[in-house]
Structures are given as structure tokens and as C-alpha cells.
Amino acid sequence: MFDLDLRSRKPIYEQLVDKFKELIMKEVLQADEKLPSVRTLARQMTINPNTIQKAYRELESQGYIYSLKGKGSFVQASSEKVSQEELLKVQEKLKAAISEALYLGMKRVDIELLLDEIVEMTGGGIRDDKASGSNEDFS
Amino acid sequence: MIKLQEVTKTFHKQQVLHDITFQIKGGSIYGLLGSNGAGKTTLLKIIVGILKQEQGSVQIEGQQVFENIDVKKQMIFIPDSLYFFPHYTIEQMAKFYQNIYPSWNQERFVELREVFGLNIKKKVSQFSKGMRRQVAFWLALSAMPAILVLDEPFDGLDPVVRRKVKNLLIQDVADRKMTVIISSHNLREVEDICDYVGILHEGSILLEKDLDELKADIHKVQIAFRNHVPAALKNELSILHEEKRGSVRLWIVRGAETEVSKKIESYQPIVYDLLPLTLEEIFVYEMGGAGYNVENILV
């Protein structure tokens, strides 16, 4: 399914959480899709099942997945899953990048132009499932 | 659940274990770490009931272990130096295990033959060291123990077999909640499969924690300030270790990541980097704090 870096300093459980978030945000895993069971994933990836269990609990508490008793874990529909915490993180990253840009001599106008360009490209962050078309193969 | 309470053990008037108290949850993979001579093997032998503690109690699911067949038949210990009967083939050893362990699963034994690919008609003594260790795992896993205790289990196994064995262990943990205790001084070897670790030092448990929590609680910080390092900041943080590298300081800091970051950022460092520690580094710094002179060893 995906590979983790077992030699990395980052705890395996954090890597798992981040990986699943990425897959969910990029809609590789779609709303209401079932996540692999703890047993299957443990087996496939040679990871301690307790670690996977913990990662799933964390994803659930952050609102990325929900679990049904006896059935497993499923991806939460998109509108409900953007957590405040995640927004704050992105803000921090933006702040850092913008300060760096200003330090390197970029002007406010340049940044505004860049912003316009990005908004143009992504359609202003408004999610439109019909227009995206990227998931046709799965439907 | 394995429960040890105030266990002590003395050999030749020398106390090897002092007041060991800890618990291991069912279905967990517990890494028992420690320096050479810390008492790991002695502790394992007490857990499996080969040695008897002088004081304290060892209980598995509420029952004493020592000379208790009911408990011992659900438990397998693979020691550091393996023992097989001389002249026995793998097949004969398997028969012996089958007689001893009521939970023996012949189907599993046959299945695992594909995995290990060793000739069961051959005498165990004719195999190499690493192959004999594979035989030990093969027999142990076929006996379907509830608790598997391993002393330096990966010594002498090549990387492919090591991965195979780890995978088999994980399958049993996932499928039937087997509890595994692994002692090792090779931290990288246990870092990727254990969920809980205990560090044993000079016969006492120095530290015992969920591995991810342990990692989340200690960080490596690289930091530089425009002028002096603010003394107030150093007081606010719990710094285990400090190194100077030119104008950049390297700190080992204890505490939650967000809190540490908040404190540090309020002093506006010009360089600031926070990294998690590897288990090996945690071990070195914790042991250093306990008076185990690490630097002398690393020279």
C-alpha cells in the first residue's frame, strides 16, 4: 500500500498518521472507503499491530476516519475533516515561507500576484467534485 | 498480563536484581533493553520460571509461574544459547515439543516448513548457528504459545530471515494476541517492532514506557541566538545534555514538543530545529543521566 521509513527518527505511529492523512486529503482514499484492517496492515508492513491501532485512534480523534464496531475503520467525508489544528499548522508554514520571501527581497506585490495565480489555478479552494474528474476511474 | 512485584535475585552474595516491579500487557511486544550485565537474562529466566526469585512475586494472569505447569505450558523461552538434544533431527524435536505442549499445531509446523525451507530429516546439530536459531523459532511458533520470551533473538540471523521472523511474530500478535518479550542490546533491532520498552540498568528498571510516548517526550534541539543564549530559557527547559558546535548549541530537552517549541520561540532564536531522538540516542542519554559513563564507551 505504501512504505514507511523504519529507520527514520519519526515515530512509526506518526508516520502512519501522516501517510493516511495525505492519502485521504489527496482522495486516494475516498469518503466511506474502508481502511485496511489492523491485522492485514500489520502483516503486510511488518509493523506492530498495537502501533497501527494507536494510529487509527489518533486519526479518528482528529476526525479523518470513523469506526464502526465490528466492521472496521472508514474515511470520513471531506467537509467534516478539516480540523482547526491542521489549519494552524498550514498557517505556521505560510508565515515561515512568507517571512523568508520578504527577507530574500520579494515585494508585497509579487506575493499578491502569486496568490492570485494560485487562486486561479486551484479554483479558489472551492471543492467541486464534478469538475475535478480525477476520481472517475474509481466510480 | 505479566506482573512482577519487587523481585530480587542474588548470585554468590551479589545482588543482581533489585526490587523489580513492572507489568506487561497481553498482546504487547515488550523490549527489555540494558547494558551488558544489567540482569536482562536473569530477569527473563525468572519470568519464565527457570530461576526462582528470592523475594517478590511473578504472576501471569494471576498465577505464580515457578514450577506451575499450567502457566509454563503456555509459554516458550528461546534462550541466547540454544539447546537441542544431540543426534535429534528437526522432526524428532518436533515430536518432543508436541508431547510437551498441548497447544502444538501440526498444521502450522507443516506450513512453516515452506517459510524456513529446512530439511526436517536432518540432525539439528548439523545446521549452522543461524539455521539452528530458525529451527528454534519454527518449533516455538508451531507450539502456539500465549507468551513468547526471546533472549537476543536476532543474533546470527541474516536480514532476510530476520524480517521473516519479525513478520511471523507480528502475525501471531495480530491474530491471537500473543505476548512477546524481547531482550536486546541492539536497539535498532527492536525499535521497529516493540510498542513498549523497559531499560534495565545495574539490576533496576531505570525507565519503562510506551515507545512512542518515550519518543514524544524527548527531543534534540539545535539552536542559535543572535547574542547570548538567554539564561532564563535554560532554566525554563529541562535540558539533559548540552553540546556546543560553533555558535550553534545542541540540546537534549525533555518535554512535550509544543511546549518546548513555544518556550523556545518566545526568545526568538535565529536558528531553531527540533528533531525526535532515535531509541539508541534515548538509551545513551538516559543511561548517561543514570551515571553510566557513556562517553568513555563511545571513544
XYZ file of C-alpha atoms in Angstrom:
438
model
C 0.000 0.000 0.000
C 2.741 2.407 0.990
C 6.140 2.294 2.564
C 7.348 3.705 5.833
C 10.873 4.578 6.737
C 11.580 2.286 9.656
C 14.976 3.868 10.140
C 13.594 7.386 10.365
C 13.690 9.316 13.622
C 9.990 9.999 13.312
C 7.937 7.526 15.353
C 6.256 4.903 13.177
C 2.859 5.813 14.528
C 3.306 9.452 13.489
C 4.468 8.373 10.043
C 1.350 6.227 9.716
C -0.936 9.071 10.763
C 0.709 11.493 8.322
C 0.634 8.975 5.479
C -3.061 8.248 5.929
C -3.872 11.948 6.179
C -2.047 12.543 2.923
C -3.904 9.696 1.200
C -7.224 10.990 2.491
C -6.554 14.620 1.575
C -5.437 13.637 -1.925
C -8.551 11.479 -2.143
C -6.653 8.315 -2.946
C -8.746 7.013 -0.087
C -12.251 8.328 -0.617
C -15.104 9.102 1.717
C -16.569 5.986 3.322
C -13.855 3.781 1.883
C -12.755 1.064 4.276
C -9.225 1.234 5.609
C -7.223 -1.999 5.724
C -7.765 -3.885 8.956
C -5.127 -3.642 11.658
C -4.233 -7.290 11.153
C -3.790 -7.028 7.402
C -1.702 -3.898 7.636
C 0.460 -5.315 10.436
C 1.132 -8.384 8.369
C 1.807 -6.563 5.122
C 4.122 -3.987 6.585
C 5.694 -5.888 9.480
C 4.513 -3.281 11.951
C 3.355 -3.893 15.483
C -0.478 -4.105 15.430
C -0.659 -2.035 18.620
C 1.106 0.803 16.812
C -1.403 0.660 13.961
C -4.283 0.584 16.415
C -2.922 3.710 18.021
C -2.525 5.483 14.672
C -6.147 4.659 13.796
C -7.327 6.012 17.152
C -5.396 9.224 16.524
C -6.868 9.600 13.020
C -10.309 9.078 14.473
C -9.843 11.698 17.168
C -8.625 14.151 14.525
C -11.736 13.476 12.500
C -10.163 11.846 9.454
C -11.762 8.457 9.916
C -14.660 6.898 11.789
C -15.022 3.368 13.007
C -17.981 1.042 13.112
C -17.960 -1.617 15.738
C -17.038 -4.981 14.259
C -16.756 -3.564 10.746
C -13.576 -1.567 10.757
C -12.447 1.981 10.053
C -13.706 4.197 7.253
C -12.731 7.535 5.729
C -14.733 10.499 6.994
C -16.467 12.642 4.349
C -14.352 15.664 3.418
C -16.280 18.671 4.715
C -16.126 17.410 8.275
C -12.497 16.515 8.427
C -10.539 19.756 8.130
C -9.504 20.267 11.684
C -8.566 23.520 13.290
C -5.231 22.067 14.225
C -4.372 21.328 10.631
C -5.285 24.877 9.601
C -2.999 26.302 12.266
C -0.132 24.155 11.023
C -0.579 25.396 7.477
C -0.708 28.971 8.719
C 2.603 28.481 10.500
C 4.169 27.102 7.341
C 2.845 30.020 5.297
C 4.165 32.530 7.804
C 7.613 30.977 7.655
C 7.640 30.892 3.854
C 6.420 34.468 3.540
C 8.977 35.792 6.023
C 11.683 34.039 4.068
C 10.418 35.504 0.813
C 10.360 39.014 2.307
C 13.852 38.545 3.685
C 15.116 37.497 0.275
C 13.721 40.718 -1.192
C 10.331 39.741 -2.579
C 7.831 42.583 -2.625
C 4.295 42.566 -1.316
C 3.015 42.976 -4.872
C 4.892 39.888 -6.019
C 3.365 37.853 -3.257
C -0.110 39.134 -4.066
C 0.393 38.271 -7.723
C 1.491 34.795 -6.713
C -1.570 34.430 -4.542
C -3.862 35.430 -7.429
C -2.135 32.876 -9.604
C -2.653 30.103 -7.054
C -6.307 31.001 -6.567
C -6.771 30.916 -10.339
C -5.117 27.517 -10.583
C -6.990 25.755 -7.799
C -10.357 27.413 -8.318
C -10.104 29.322 -5.069
C -10.214 26.323 -2.792
C -13.858 25.623 -3.536
C -14.314 21.906 -3.731
C -16.178 20.787 -6.810
C -16.345 17.061 -7.124
C -17.858 17.041 -10.604
C -15.255 19.320 -12.089
C -12.222 17.617 -10.624
C -12.731 14.441 -12.603
C -9.738 12.785 -11.001
C -11.731 10.023 -9.447
C -13.539 8.754 -12.495
C -11.583 5.524 -12.565
C -12.942 4.514 -9.214
C -16.603 5.257 -9.667
C -0.865 -9.770 31.814
C 2.546 -10.456 33.329
C 3.060 -8.829 36.686
C 6.334 -8.578 38.575
C 6.411 -7.182 42.060
C 9.537 -6.279 43.997
C 11.535 -9.119 42.530
C 15.067 -9.531 43.829
C 17.732 -12.081 42.953
C 21.191 -12.667 44.354
C 24.022 -14.789 42.967
C 27.029 -15.512 45.204
C 26.093 -12.755 47.639
C 25.905 -10.247 44.799
C 22.510 -8.759 44.233
C 21.728 -8.963 40.521
C 18.156 -7.660 40.558
C 16.790 -5.063 42.981
C 13.096 -4.589 43.593
C 11.949 -5.036 40.009
C 8.314 -4.040 39.598
C 6.583 -3.798 36.255
C 3.750 -5.135 34.136
C 3.498 -6.365 30.594
C 0.121 -6.159 28.914
C -1.223 -9.069 26.929
C -0.710 -8.734 23.164
C 2.171 -6.348 23.582
C 5.684 -6.612 22.167
C 7.878 -5.575 25.045
C 11.530 -4.684 24.540
C 13.773 -5.248 27.526
C 16.894 -3.195 26.982
C 20.002 -2.840 29.036
C 23.759 -2.648 29.108
C 25.824 -5.817 29.317
C 25.486 -7.396 32.715
C 22.415 -5.355 33.605
C 20.496 -8.506 34.535
C 18.336 -8.975 31.429
C 18.820 -12.719 31.073
C 18.332 -13.313 34.794
C 15.098 -11.344 34.690
C 13.833 -13.300 31.673
C 14.691 -16.602 33.338
C 12.697 -15.529 36.380
C 9.728 -14.527 34.228
C 9.628 -17.940 32.568
C 10.188 -19.770 35.848
C 13.630 -21.249 35.211
C 15.090 -19.353 38.148
C 13.306 -18.576 41.366
C 13.355 -15.074 42.777
C 14.358 -14.638 46.412
C 11.735 -12.061 47.149
C 8.726 -10.617 45.419
C 6.300 -12.298 43.074
C 5.978 -13.102 39.398
C 2.433 -13.667 38.237
C 0.960 -14.458 34.866
C -2.792 -13.981 34.685
C -2.791 -14.011 38.475
C -0.883 -17.287 38.861
C 2.602 -17.894 40.198
C 4.969 -19.089 37.489
C 7.647 -21.074 39.263
C 7.005 -24.832 38.955
C 3.481 -24.176 37.763
C 2.918 -26.420 34.752
C -0.377 -24.804 33.809
C 1.325 -21.491 33.233
C 4.546 -22.848 31.801
C 2.862 -24.899 29.087
C 1.587 -21.694 27.506
C 4.997 -20.126 27.468
C 8.132 -20.608 25.383
C 11.561 -19.231 26.084
C 14.191 -19.091 23.354
C 17.451 -18.574 25.225
C 20.560 -16.882 23.994
C 22.404 -20.188 23.648
C 20.089 -22.768 22.163
C 19.836 -26.350 23.272
C 18.731 -29.300 21.170
C 19.116 -32.961 22.062
C 22.221 -34.380 20.431
C 21.502 -36.532 17.343
C 17.875 -35.369 17.147
C 16.518 -34.371 13.753
C 14.087 -31.470 13.369
C 11.268 -33.991 13.014
C 12.218 -35.715 16.274
C 12.486 -32.379 18.069
C 9.028 -31.510 16.774
C 7.643 -34.765 18.202
C 9.209 -33.901 21.539
C 7.619 -30.442 21.539
C 4.311 -31.967 20.543
C 4.418 -34.132 23.673
C 5.288 -31.237 25.945
C 2.986 -28.531 24.622
C -0.735 -29.330 24.408
C -1.250 -26.323 22.130
C 1.117 -27.762 19.485
C -0.268 -27.164 15.998
C 0.989 -29.726 13.483
C -0.611 -27.864 10.562
C 1.305 -24.754 11.487
C 4.502 -26.774 11.694
C 3.947 -28.046 8.151
C 3.045 -24.558 6.895
C 6.141 -23.021 8.386
C 8.260 -25.618 6.617
C 7.691 -23.595 3.436
C 8.833 -20.448 5.200
C 12.056 -21.792 6.654
C 12.803 -24.378 3.971
C 14.967 -26.639 6.131
C 15.179 -30.412 5.759
C 13.301 -31.961 8.684
C 15.160 -35.279 8.370
C 18.460 -33.625 9.097
C 20.055 -33.511 12.538
C 19.790 -30.124 14.175
C 23.457 -30.256 15.186
C 24.441 -30.332 11.513
C 22.899 -26.938 10.843
C 24.715 -23.629 11.095
C 24.198 -21.285 14.050
C 21.677 -19.097 12.231
C 19.770 -22.113 10.903
C 19.542 -23.606 14.391
C 18.009 -20.365 15.549
C 15.475 -20.672 12.746
C 14.668 -24.185 13.966
C 14.097 -22.751 17.448
C 11.634 -20.191 16.060
C 9.949 -22.808 13.923
C 9.347 -25.096 16.905
C 8.334 -22.225 19.186
C 5.793 -20.768 16.759
C 4.325 -24.199 15.998
C 3.644 -24.658 19.703
C 1.363 -21.574 19.580
C 2.451 -20.138 22.950
C 0.471 -17.363 24.631
C 3.747 -15.817 25.719
C 6.997 -15.942 23.806
C 10.149 -14.841 25.612
C 13.197 -14.185 23.474
C 16.730 -13.513 24.673
C 18.756 -11.729 21.987
C 16.620 -13.411 19.320
C 18.062 -11.898 16.167
C 21.717 -12.675 16.778
C 23.148 -14.636 13.891
C 20.150 -14.248 11.577
C 20.644 -12.718 8.152
C 18.485 -9.706 7.199
C 16.051 -11.723 5.078
C 15.395 -14.289 7.792
C 15.211 -11.552 10.436
C 12.432 -9.880 8.508
C 10.662 -13.194 8.009
C 10.838 -13.972 11.721
C 9.624 -10.497 12.705
C 6.742 -10.845 10.299
C 5.775 -14.219 11.781
C 5.889 -12.752 15.291
C 3.692 -9.853 14.243
C 1.174 -12.184 12.620
C 0.771 -14.072 15.867
C 0.487 -10.864 17.851
C -2.162 -9.562 15.445
C -4.092 -12.819 15.032
C -4.139 -14.272 18.507
C -2.744 -11.576 20.790
C 0.447 -13.401 21.621
C 2.625 -11.508 24.096
C 6.281 -11.168 23.157
C 9.168 -10.155 25.373
C 12.425 -9.425 23.601
C 15.677 -8.638 25.312
C 18.328 -6.944 23.287
C 21.200 -4.549 23.341
C 20.774 -3.970 19.635
C 18.328 -1.111 19.818
C 17.730 -0.726 16.108
C 16.634 -4.305 16.020
C 13.800 -3.781 18.486
C 12.901 -0.180 17.682
C 10.677 -1.086 14.751
C 8.600 -3.825 16.370
C 8.281 -3.069 20.082
C 5.448 -0.947 21.413
C 6.729 -0.794 24.957
C 10.283 -0.681 26.268
C 11.926 -1.031 29.652
C 15.525 -0.105 30.322
C 17.309 -2.218 32.906
C 20.433 -0.801 34.489
C 22.516 -2.441 37.204
C 19.623 -4.623 38.230
C 16.956 -1.917 38.434
C 14.365 -0.689 35.980
C 15.570 2.758 35.003
C 12.709 3.654 32.733
C 9.629 1.968 31.385
C 7.308 3.469 28.840
C 5.293 3.235 25.678
C 7.896 3.650 22.931
C 6.036 6.402 21.059
C 5.407 8.326 24.272
C 9.051 7.959 25.158
C 9.995 9.420 21.804
C 7.429 12.193 22.060
C 8.824 13.274 25.398
C 12.450 13.884 24.483
C 13.903 15.924 21.636
C 17.105 17.010 20.064
C 17.188 20.774 19.635
C 19.638 22.721 17.514
C 19.534 26.356 18.379
C 21.411 29.613 17.882
C 20.762 33.117 19.146
C 21.919 36.461 17.813
C 23.757 37.244 21.035
C 23.947 35.148 24.178
C 21.862 32.183 24.963
C 19.173 33.557 27.298
C 19.843 32.107 30.737
C 16.157 32.333 31.594
C 15.314 29.961 28.746
C 17.762 27.374 30.005
C 16.080 27.494 33.376
C 12.649 27.048 31.860
C 13.589 23.950 29.910
C 14.642 20.623 31.273
C 17.919 20.126 29.431
C 19.510 16.702 29.781
C 22.561 17.354 27.743
C 24.284 20.276 26.061
C 26.920 20.471 23.369
C 28.477 23.498 21.691
C 29.099 23.341 17.962
C 30.491 26.725 16.988
C 27.724 29.205 17.708
C 25.043 26.530 17.463
C 24.011 24.691 20.626
C 22.770 21.162 20.658
C 20.396 20.410 23.481
C 18.629 17.268 24.523
C 15.387 18.530 26.014
C 12.660 16.723 27.863
C 9.032 17.775 27.489
C 6.162 17.848 25.038
C 7.055 19.164 21.598
C 4.524 22.011 21.504
C 5.526 23.315 24.933
C 9.228 23.176 24.217
C 8.697 24.952 20.889
C 6.536 27.640 22.464
C 9.094 28.411 25.153
C 11.993 28.483 22.739
C 10.252 30.560 20.089
C 9.340 33.243 22.615
C 13.082 34.014 22.824
C 13.334 34.371 19.042
C 16.274 32.174 18.124
C 17.835 32.754 14.694
C 18.277 29.043 14.137
C 15.898 26.542 15.616
C 15.420 22.927 14.742
C 13.688 20.203 16.703
C 14.214 16.527 15.930
C 12.947 13.350 17.541
C 15.582 11.055 19.006
C 16.287 7.526 17.914
C 15.884 4.849 20.547
C 19.644 4.471 20.561
C 20.096 8.137 21.470
C 17.417 7.983 24.150
C 19.181 4.994 25.622
C 22.562 6.745 25.606
C 21.261 9.958 27.217
C 19.083 8.219 29.787
C 21.936 5.924 30.743
C 24.270 8.919 30.868
C 21.875 10.555 33.305
C 21.952 7.422 35.442
C 25.705 7.651 35.823
C 26.604 5.108 33.182
C 29.577 6.784 31.645
C 28.672 6.703 28.011
C 31.415 8.914 26.641
C 34.112 6.560 27.796
C 32.469 3.765 25.888
C 31.964 5.701 22.715
C 35.636 6.762 22.414
